XYZ file of C-alpha atoms in Angstrom:
601
model
C -16.469 -4.387 -26.425
C -13.130 -2.710 -27.132
C -10.917 -1.635 -29.985
C -8.281 -3.870 -28.393
C -10.294 -6.912 -29.529
C -8.067 -9.405 -31.343
C -5.150 -6.983 -31.350
C -1.908 -8.523 -32.611
C 1.733 -7.496 -32.235
C 3.397 -5.739 -35.206
C 6.360 -7.294 -37.022
C 8.784 -4.390 -36.554
C 9.251 -1.392 -34.274
C 9.018 2.214 -35.364
C 12.093 4.385 -35.573
C 12.249 7.219 -33.070
C 11.758 9.817 -35.808
C 8.574 8.091 -36.845
C 7.420 8.004 -33.239
C 7.952 11.744 -33.030
C 5.973 12.317 -36.201
C 3.104 10.169 -34.952
C 2.963 11.756 -31.526
C 3.077 15.238 -33.037
C -0.289 14.521 -34.637
C -2.027 14.449 -31.256
C -4.859 16.946 -31.272
C -4.395 19.935 -28.944
C -6.482 19.970 -25.772
C -5.820 23.132 -23.706
C -5.960 23.333 -19.902
C -7.312 26.372 -18.095
C -5.576 26.099 -14.709
C -1.857 26.792 -14.339
C -0.616 23.466 -12.994
C 2.883 22.049 -13.147
C 3.852 18.486 -13.954
C 7.127 17.278 -12.449
C 9.338 15.078 -14.623
C 12.428 13.045 -13.747
C 14.543 13.050 -16.930
C 17.756 11.036 -17.157
C 20.957 13.059 -16.682
C 23.925 12.370 -19.022
C 26.073 11.289 -16.062
C 23.421 9.090 -14.451
C 20.592 9.999 -12.133
C 17.895 12.451 -13.168
C 17.104 16.114 -13.591
C 13.833 17.231 -12.011
C 11.954 19.496 -14.417
C 8.555 21.183 -14.313
C 6.207 21.760 -17.251
C 3.288 24.183 -16.999
C 0.215 22.410 -18.384
C -1.304 25.622 -19.729
C 1.645 27.346 -21.390
C 3.858 24.234 -21.763
C 6.740 26.344 -20.446
C 9.650 24.424 -18.933
C 11.827 25.125 -15.898
C 14.511 23.267 -13.957
C 13.597 22.359 -10.375
C 16.632 20.363 -9.291
C 19.469 19.270 -11.572
C 21.202 15.914 -11.243
C 19.545 13.978 -8.444
C 19.346 10.312 -7.490
C 15.893 8.956 -6.692
C 16.185 6.827 -3.555
C 14.135 3.924 -2.188
C 11.404 4.738 0.299
C 9.516 2.425 2.650
C 6.230 3.000 4.474
C 6.109 1.865 8.112
C 2.989 0.680 9.918
C 0.778 -0.111 6.928
C 0.304 -3.494 5.317
C -0.129 -4.534 1.707
C -3.809 -5.111 2.499
C -4.253 -1.306 2.843
C -2.959 -0.518 -0.659
C -6.397 0.563 -1.963
C -7.661 2.569 1.005
C -8.419 6.193 0.206
C -7.997 7.274 3.824
C -4.518 5.817 4.251
C -1.095 6.459 2.690
C 0.012 3.859 0.146
C 3.466 2.750 -0.971
C 3.595 2.617 -4.774
C 6.236 1.428 -7.262
C 8.314 0.094 -4.358
C 10.550 -1.972 -6.648
C 10.213 0.262 -9.695
C 11.827 3.349 -11.131
C 10.146 5.847 -8.810
C 9.187 4.490 -5.372
C 6.945 6.903 -3.495
C 4.269 7.226 -0.823
C 0.920 8.427 -2.160
C -0.909 10.495 0.454
C -4.705 10.535 0.836
C -5.053 14.080 -0.533
C -1.887 16.196 -0.511
C 0.258 14.472 -3.131
C 3.123 11.963 -3.190
C 6.382 11.806 -1.235
C 9.718 11.144 -2.964
C 13.152 10.743 -1.393
C 16.130 11.844 -3.430
C 19.575 13.360 -3.061
C 21.724 15.730 -5.031
C 24.490 14.044 -7.017
C 26.471 17.285 -6.908
C 25.793 18.767 -3.481
C 25.580 15.676 -1.266
C 22.270 16.444 0.475
C 19.222 14.173 0.841
C 15.785 15.716 0.359
C 12.180 14.749 0.954
C 10.007 16.144 -1.801
C 6.233 16.460 -2.078
C 4.877 16.187 -5.597
C 1.724 18.156 -4.855
C -1.708 16.919 -5.871
C -2.394 20.362 -7.359
C 0.940 20.544 -9.163
C 4.559 21.421 -8.519
C 7.220 20.086 -6.171
C 7.790 21.215 -2.583
C 11.073 20.427 -0.846
C 9.897 19.550 2.664
C 13.376 19.178 4.069
C 17.021 18.829 3.106
C 19.922 17.441 5.146
C 23.604 17.207 4.240
C 24.921 13.674 3.754
C 27.902 12.458 5.751
C 30.411 10.007 4.322
C 28.294 9.338 1.240
C 25.416 7.901 3.317
C 21.938 9.382 2.625
C 21.185 11.632 5.587
C 17.445 10.901 5.607
C 16.448 7.293 6.281
C 14.413 5.272 3.808
C 11.531 4.637 6.243
C 8.668 7.073 6.736
C 5.286 6.792 8.394
C 2.220 8.970 7.899
C -0.593 9.545 10.363
C -4.071 8.314 9.303
C -5.169 11.830 8.311
C -2.350 12.092 5.790
C -1.177 15.418 7.215
C 1.781 14.477 9.428
C 4.904 12.457 8.663
C 7.577 10.884 10.840
C 11.027 10.121 9.436
C 14.551 9.444 10.650
C 18.062 10.625 10.012
C 21.075 8.356 9.742
C 23.326 8.163 12.812
C 26.052 9.935 10.826
C 23.648 12.833 10.299
C 22.433 13.095 13.900
C 20.402 9.931 14.509
C 17.157 11.827 15.029
C 13.392 11.425 14.542
C 11.728 14.280 12.672
C 8.071 15.372 12.589
C 6.768 17.049 9.419
C 3.560 18.988 8.791
C 2.842 18.018 5.176
C -0.061 20.423 4.843
C 1.661 23.635 5.904
C 5.018 22.444 4.484
C 6.690 24.125 7.447
C 10.185 23.109 8.671
C 10.415 19.788 10.441
C 10.548 19.430 14.224
C 13.305 17.354 15.815
C 11.691 15.112 18.457
C 15.023 13.741 19.757
C 17.118 16.892 19.905
C 17.742 16.369 23.641
C 19.087 12.847 23.116
C 22.390 11.494 21.811
C 22.321 10.088 18.246
C 19.989 7.087 18.023
C 20.115 4.150 15.608
C 16.357 4.254 15.055
C 14.583 1.187 13.657
C 12.806 2.752 10.702
C 10.101 0.089 10.515
C 9.083 0.956 14.103
C 7.875 4.470 13.260
C 4.240 4.962 14.274
C 2.214 8.179 14.266
C -1.472 8.685 15.009
C -3.563 11.118 17.003
C -1.488 12.701 19.739
C 1.232 10.038 19.962
C 4.401 9.175 18.075
C 6.274 5.912 18.744
C 9.578 4.357 17.685
C 12.269 1.936 18.840
C 16.035 2.355 18.926
C 18.795 0.298 20.497
C 16.324 -2.162 22.014
C 14.288 0.548 23.752
C 10.810 1.939 23.091
C 10.228 5.681 22.832
C 7.034 7.715 22.923
C 6.262 11.366 22.166
C 3.147 12.825 23.798
C 2.535 15.424 21.121
C -0.323 17.032 23.059
C 2.053 17.753 25.946
C 5.610 18.000 24.633
C 7.706 17.653 21.500
C 10.447 15.626 23.185
C 10.726 11.840 23.069
C 10.738 9.811 26.286
C 11.849 6.249 26.952
C 9.038 3.882 27.939
C 9.564 1.229 30.569
C 8.893 -2.378 29.489
C 8.616 -5.593 31.570
C 11.812 -7.082 30.138
C 13.356 -10.332 31.261
C 17.042 -11.213 30.682
C 17.559 -11.964 27.002
C 14.385 -10.239 25.798
C 14.618 -8.397 22.479
C 12.083 -5.745 21.507
C 10.622 -6.528 18.060
C 10.577 -3.231 16.091
C 7.336 -4.005 14.223
C 4.481 -2.887 16.484
C 0.708 -2.381 16.205
C -0.950 0.910 17.121
C -4.566 2.002 17.524
C -6.041 4.447 15.015
C -6.053 7.160 17.670
C -2.392 6.431 18.492
C -3.005 6.025 22.206
C -2.266 2.312 22.621
C 0.600 0.247 21.264
C 1.063 -3.531 21.233
C 4.634 -4.859 21.195
C 6.280 -8.277 21.250
C 9.315 -9.044 23.408
C 11.106 -12.003 21.832
C 13.666 -14.116 23.687
C 15.904 -16.108 21.314
C 17.593 -17.903 24.215
C 14.404 -19.366 25.684
C 12.402 -19.522 22.445
C 9.396 -17.761 23.958
C 8.031 -14.221 23.948
C 5.913 -11.775 25.915
C 3.108 -9.593 24.605
C 2.952 -6.078 26.041
C 0.355 -3.312 25.923
C 1.649 0.238 26.174
C -0.876 2.901 27.293
C -0.814 6.566 26.214
C 0.917 7.437 29.483
C 3.006 5.265 31.757
C 4.929 2.048 31.196
C 4.077 -1.112 29.304
C 2.114 -3.906 30.969
C 2.006 -7.623 30.212
C -1.141 -8.773 28.452
C -0.643 -12.237 29.875
C 1.414 -13.505 32.765
C 2.243 -16.563 30.665
C 4.978 -16.246 28.078
C 4.435 -17.985 24.750
C 4.972 -17.807 20.984
C 3.388 -14.540 19.838
C 3.470 -13.020 16.363
C 4.231 -9.379 15.550
C 1.848 -7.660 13.095
C 3.657 -9.098 10.031
C 2.256 -6.406 7.738
C 4.038 -7.822 4.677
C 2.597 -11.325 5.141
C 0.011 -12.390 2.535
C -2.285 -13.251 5.449
C -1.342 -10.377 7.759
C -1.829 -8.605 10.018
C -1.427 -11.116 12.840
C -1.567 -8.556 15.668
C -4.056 -5.661 15.733
C -5.364 -2.976 18.090
C -9.007 -1.858 17.893
C -9.593 1.661 16.507
C -10.410 3.038 19.954
C -7.438 1.268 21.527
C -9.473 -0.703 24.053
C -8.782 -4.221 22.701
C -5.850 -6.128 21.246
C -6.227 -9.207 19.049
C -3.201 -11.465 18.739
C -2.095 -14.799 17.295
C -0.308 -17.339 19.493
C 1.193 -20.724 18.687
C -0.113 -23.482 20.943
C 0.915 -27.105 20.422
C 1.607 -26.583 16.723
C -1.606 -24.645 16.009
C -2.046 -20.918 15.588
C -4.853 -19.660 17.813
C -6.493 -16.237 18.060
C -7.014 -14.364 21.323
C -8.455 -10.992 22.289
C -7.611 -9.008 25.399
C -8.338 -5.622 26.922
C -5.501 -3.136 26.353
C -5.473 -2.543 30.103
C -5.979 -6.163 31.167
C -8.370 -6.694 34.035
C -9.258 -10.322 33.253
C -7.679 -13.248 31.355
C -7.622 -13.031 27.577
C -10.397 -14.746 25.605
C -9.448 -17.472 23.156
C -11.518 -16.707 20.080
C -10.660 -20.003 18.363
C -11.436 -22.142 21.387
C -12.197 -25.823 20.890
C -15.813 -25.461 22.000
C -16.423 -23.140 19.030
C -14.025 -24.539 16.407
C -14.179 -28.313 16.702
C -10.817 -29.581 15.448
C -10.972 -27.507 12.267
C -8.588 -24.630 13.029
C -4.792 -24.751 12.930
C -4.100 -21.380 11.361
C -5.501 -17.852 11.633
C -4.702 -14.538 9.962
C -6.157 -11.432 8.337
C -6.660 -10.047 11.829
C -8.193 -6.593 12.100
C -11.173 -4.506 13.099
C -14.005 -3.065 11.012
C -14.904 0.632 11.023
C -17.448 -0.044 13.782
C -15.006 -2.032 15.907
C -15.929 -5.651 15.104
C -13.061 -8.137 15.116
C -12.523 -9.743 11.711
C -10.265 -12.717 11.007
C -9.735 -15.734 8.772
C -9.403 -19.222 10.226
C -8.542 -22.587 8.700
C -5.449 -24.651 7.927
C -2.388 -23.979 5.755
C 1.056 -22.391 5.987
C 1.183 -19.859 8.852
C 4.352 -17.885 8.071
C 6.692 -16.831 5.285
C 6.160 -15.415 1.790
C 3.975 -18.398 0.826
C 1.744 -18.164 3.895
C -1.885 -18.971 3.163
C -5.025 -20.175 4.906
C -6.773 -23.108 3.287
C -10.079 -24.680 4.302
C -10.850 -21.181 5.499
C -13.739 -18.907 6.309
C -13.954 -15.235 7.277
C -15.428 -14.504 10.708
C -16.733 -11.466 12.555
C -16.972 -11.117 16.310
C -18.268 -8.447 18.666
C -15.595 -8.347 21.357
C -17.222 -5.486 23.263
C -20.202 -7.568 24.392
C -20.597 -10.377 26.923
C -17.693 -12.700 27.584
C -19.651 -15.520 25.986
C -19.991 -13.857 22.534
C -18.925 -16.126 19.672
C -17.780 -15.496 16.089
C -20.196 -15.320 13.159
C -19.210 -17.068 9.940
C -19.497 -14.471 7.157
C -18.424 -16.545 4.157
C -20.068 -19.731 5.481
C -18.352 -22.081 3.009
C -18.212 -24.713 5.759
C -22.004 -24.749 5.893
C -22.176 -23.444 9.446
C -23.121 -19.758 9.843
C -23.008 -20.006 13.623
C -20.924 -21.933 16.139
C -19.893 -24.620 16.617
C -17.841 -24.767 13.432
C -17.033 -28.446 12.992
C -16.346 -28.598 9.258
C -13.716 -27.079 7.003
C -14.433 -24.199 4.643
C -13.470 -24.284 0.985
C -11.565 -21.016 0.573
C -7.789 -21.125 0.094
C -6.754 -17.555 0.909
C -3.494 -16.475 -0.767
C -3.750 -12.729 -0.292
C -6.041 -10.058 1.131
C -6.807 -6.449 0.176
C -9.222 -4.081 1.919
C -11.498 -2.018 -0.320
C -11.093 1.808 -0.396
C -13.723 2.351 2.318
C -12.543 -0.470 4.635
C -15.946 -2.169 4.310
C -15.078 -5.275 2.297
C -12.254 -7.722 1.776
C -10.968 -8.718 -1.650
C -9.536 -12.220 -1.338
C -7.109 -13.778 -3.782
C -8.047 -17.449 -3.481
C -6.885 -20.662 -5.119
C -10.065 -22.680 -5.710
C -8.627 -25.339 -8.042
C -5.061 -25.830 -6.850
C -3.382 -23.656 -9.434
C -5.870 -21.125 -10.754
C -6.773 -17.934 -8.935
C -10.103 -16.263 -8.218
C -11.158 -12.959 -6.702
C -13.712 -13.223 -3.894
C -15.487 -10.181 -2.471
C -16.408 -10.406 1.222
C -18.847 -7.813 2.603
C -18.336 -7.309 6.316
C -21.214 -5.039 7.292
C -24.935 -4.623 6.805
C -27.622 -7.029 5.640
C -25.542 -8.094 2.617
C -22.688 -9.527 4.701
C -21.375 -12.552 2.873
C -19.131 -13.421 -0.045
C -19.298 -13.438 -3.836
C -16.802 -14.869 -6.298
C -16.598 -12.067 -8.849
C -13.700 -13.332 -11.004
C -12.798 -16.978 -11.551
C -10.381 -19.125 -13.558
C -7.587 -16.527 -13.428
C -3.993 -17.157 -14.471
C -2.645 -14.874 -11.712
C -3.930 -12.552 -8.994
C -5.710 -9.589 -10.616
C -4.139 -6.136 -10.771
C -6.140 -3.825 -8.499
C -6.424 -0.044 -8.303
C -8.795 2.287 -6.439
C -11.286 4.095 -8.678
C -12.681 6.587 -6.208
C -14.466 4.449 -3.622
C -14.784 1.595 -6.131
C -12.135 -0.937 -7.167
C -10.888 -1.535 -10.695
C -9.536 -5.011 -11.465
C -7.565 -6.125 -14.524
C -7.549 -9.904 -14.710
C -6.237 -12.584 -17.046
C -8.572 -15.519 -17.615
C -7.794 -19.154 -18.345
C -11.430 -20.101 -18.971
C -12.245 -21.349 -22.497
C -14.344 -18.884 -24.459
C -13.480 -15.928 -22.213
C -11.571 -12.804 -23.122
C -7.854 -13.016 -22.383
C -8.086 -9.908 -20.222
C -11.067 -8.297 -18.538
C -11.482 -4.917 -16.830
C -14.012 -5.142 -14.003
C -15.385 -2.349 -11.815
C -16.356 -3.339 -8.274
C -18.550 -0.477 -7.011
C -18.855 0.551 -3.402
C -21.899 -0.429 -1.400
C -24.159 -3.194 -2.625
C -23.794 -2.661 -6.373
C -22.897 -5.682 -8.481
C -19.517 -5.816 -10.236
C -19.582 -4.470 -13.802
C -17.499 -5.805 -16.699
C -16.166 -2.720 -18.458
C -14.355 -4.384 -21.338
C -12.819 -7.587 -22.582
C -9.574 -7.852 -24.536
C -8.075 -10.606 -26.675
C -4.483 -10.641 -27.901
C -1.906 -13.296 -28.764
C 0.992 -12.942 -26.332
C -0.673 -9.968 -24.671
C 0.139 -9.026 -21.096
C -0.693 -6.040 -18.901
C 2.427 -4.856 -17.111
C 1.626 -1.517 -15.435
C -1.531 -0.120 -13.919
C -2.389 3.215 -12.285
C -5.470 5.254 -11.371
C -6.175 8.958 -10.994
C -7.218 10.580 -7.733
C -10.702 11.451 -8.927
C -11.673 7.847 -9.578
C -12.593 8.670 -13.177
C -9.758 7.095 -15.150
C -7.199 4.337 -14.875
C -4.274 3.645 -17.181
C -2.407 0.515 -18.161
C 0.351 -0.674 -20.446
C -0.432 -3.590 -22.754
C 2.720 -5.480 -23.723
C 3.487 -8.007 -26.445
C 7.139 -8.244 -25.393
C 10.102 -6.000 -24.650
C 9.636 -2.684 -26.400
C 6.362 -3.693 -28.046
C 3.868 -1.921 -25.830
C 0.817 0.271 -25.973
C -0.677 2.632 -23.358
C -4.393 2.367 -22.699
C -7.017 3.984 -20.535
C -10.152 2.892 -18.720
C -12.975 5.420 -18.399
C -14.868 4.506 -15.239
C -17.600 7.140 -15.499
C -18.538 6.078 -19.038
C -17.405 2.441 -18.916
C -14.937 1.798 -21.700
C -11.425 0.474 -22.214
C -9.353 1.586 -25.180
C -5.772 1.996 -26.418
C -4.526 5.577 -26.471
C -2.604 5.120 -29.715
C -2.807 2.712 -32.611
C 0.879 1.816 -32.976
C 3.002 -0.121 -30.517
C 6.287 1.172 -29.158
C 8.078 1.203 -25.786
C 6.386 2.965 -22.879
C 8.177 4.690 -19.990
C 8.570 2.662 -16.764
C 6.176 4.803 -14.687
C 2.638 6.027 -15.364
C 1.323 9.220 -13.807
C -1.853 11.263 -14.033
C -1.186 14.989 -14.049
C -2.948 17.445 -11.721
C -5.416 18.280 -14.513
C -6.163 14.619 -15.243
C -3.992 13.876 -18.252
C -2.009 10.656 -18.445
C 1.705 11.465 -18.797
C 3.786 8.768 -20.499
C 6.952 8.476 -22.524
C 6.910 6.717 -25.915
C 9.924 5.549 -27.897
C 12.580 2.853 -28.181
C 12.882 0.003 -25.649
C 14.345 1.623 -22.553
C 14.148 5.063 -24.204
C 14.777 7.700 -25.290
C 11.166 8.787 -25.053
C 9.029 11.563 -26.362
C 6.844 12.617 -23.427
C 3.139 12.892 -24.095
C 0.058 13.906 -22.124
C -3.070 11.976 -23.174
C -6.614 13.222 -22.553
C -8.041 10.225 -24.346
C -7.402 8.106 -27.441
C -5.345 10.192 -29.866
C -5.945 13.423 -27.958
C -3.475 15.383 -25.878
C -0.179 17.256 -26.040
C 3.535 16.671 -26.554
C 5.560 18.079 -23.671
C 8.569 20.307 -24.531
C 11.188 17.911 -23.226
C 14.218 16.756 -25.181
C 13.706 13.060 -26.076
C 15.291 11.097 -23.270
C 14.601 8.385 -20.752
C 12.463 9.434 -17.828
C 8.912 9.752 -16.523
C 6.473 12.056 -14.777
C 6.190 11.920 -11.000
C 2.928 10.878 -9.388
C 0.986 13.568 -7.562
């Protein structure tokens, strides 16, 4: 199925000169459009130089000498959204080049000049080149622009902060026009803004600072205003909030460490916050980084809020109108779930507004949170008060209430597919192995299918257009060590693209292009013994791009014209930088051999 079949590691590494000779043999494949690739190449004194290479002429120019790439964090989006095409995604968060990939415009990088002392936000454009969206002088060696950023659901607008030493402001950016940013807090004294609180959607921007909530009614003014909240003595505003897709409604938690309880508050597009329940309790914030998050969600139209509350040691799910006119409804009430539910999670809404959640047992919080004995449920919360959940996965044997038996799924992680129509569940079916379960939430095919089983670890996932590409490692006897599987959109069955065997083989990096045509990976036999490969989705095949192992640069990037840009050389560099069109075909970029990588676009 693949030329990787039974591949083995070589006994010795190539010298850099040999690498150069091999790479120079790549066949030339010209590009017609003038598009620039941006590279970050290591500077002799540390940091990087940002350089641009024209893909047609292979001419080289310096964009920004001697910069430091800085961490960046994306506020308001969970790990479950990492495949969605209509949402921004945080990539390489712990790697060499953390960035936010936008739905269509490109990728955002945060960096600062090592010589001039200014922090910049750069857009590596989808069609090539680098735009400096804003630059702000650092004060006292502290990066002037904060590490947190949020993007509205359209991918056009960004919200970011400045450090208190640089003004303590909240800035609004038009990523499409690349026009200068707008200061939304220019009329206020410097604010210590909680970066993770940034929210932006529709005509509203939200953030917290110093224990207060602020709102900007962008359809009326460009100045932030403080929002009144029903605080009691000792209440602390939790910065992580949930917002509706249209931005009009916000759900916040007021925690009180002294009393050990909390209040849940709904904030309308205008006016002050209102209590969702007169009774204080133990409420969870959204917990976007939880393996079973979110735990607090607002419907797309902002009319309903679903929340998790701890009651007598159990986690229960409730739903309430954003402007409460009646008591909240307990979704996991005893009459429906007969002594089978102690934990809920994966709370959200489908594209058509149905409430979706997972319910079962297990660990409710922390990095090892999971839901065992679980099922996935859907519920129409717009209908009569007596509406009940529908069991989609039905592993308990009960498609309709009452649910008086445990399911069999042990949910360890959740990812939404690129179109927000299905859930990809990382489950532990045999107390140690992993499996990938596909849950369809809409239409006549609603239900679940185990598409990959007996896995050594959760599969690596990447969007391939509106499909999903999975690289998985099997523990099943007689199976390939690694398998590339395409999970198409709609009702199509998963397709095995290729199987790979290799002693000591591991796949360590994975990326996909914007067009959904190709994905790239790095196959590793150990430190410095690696090989880049590519998956062709349109003509299903998986193949190595070169026949000799060497070290591969720490970041993979597809260029604006669709080439895969990688560095090849010694472990840790220096690298010769190459653009692959396919196996053995491409160009060598005119960069001096050095450590570095191409930026994503």
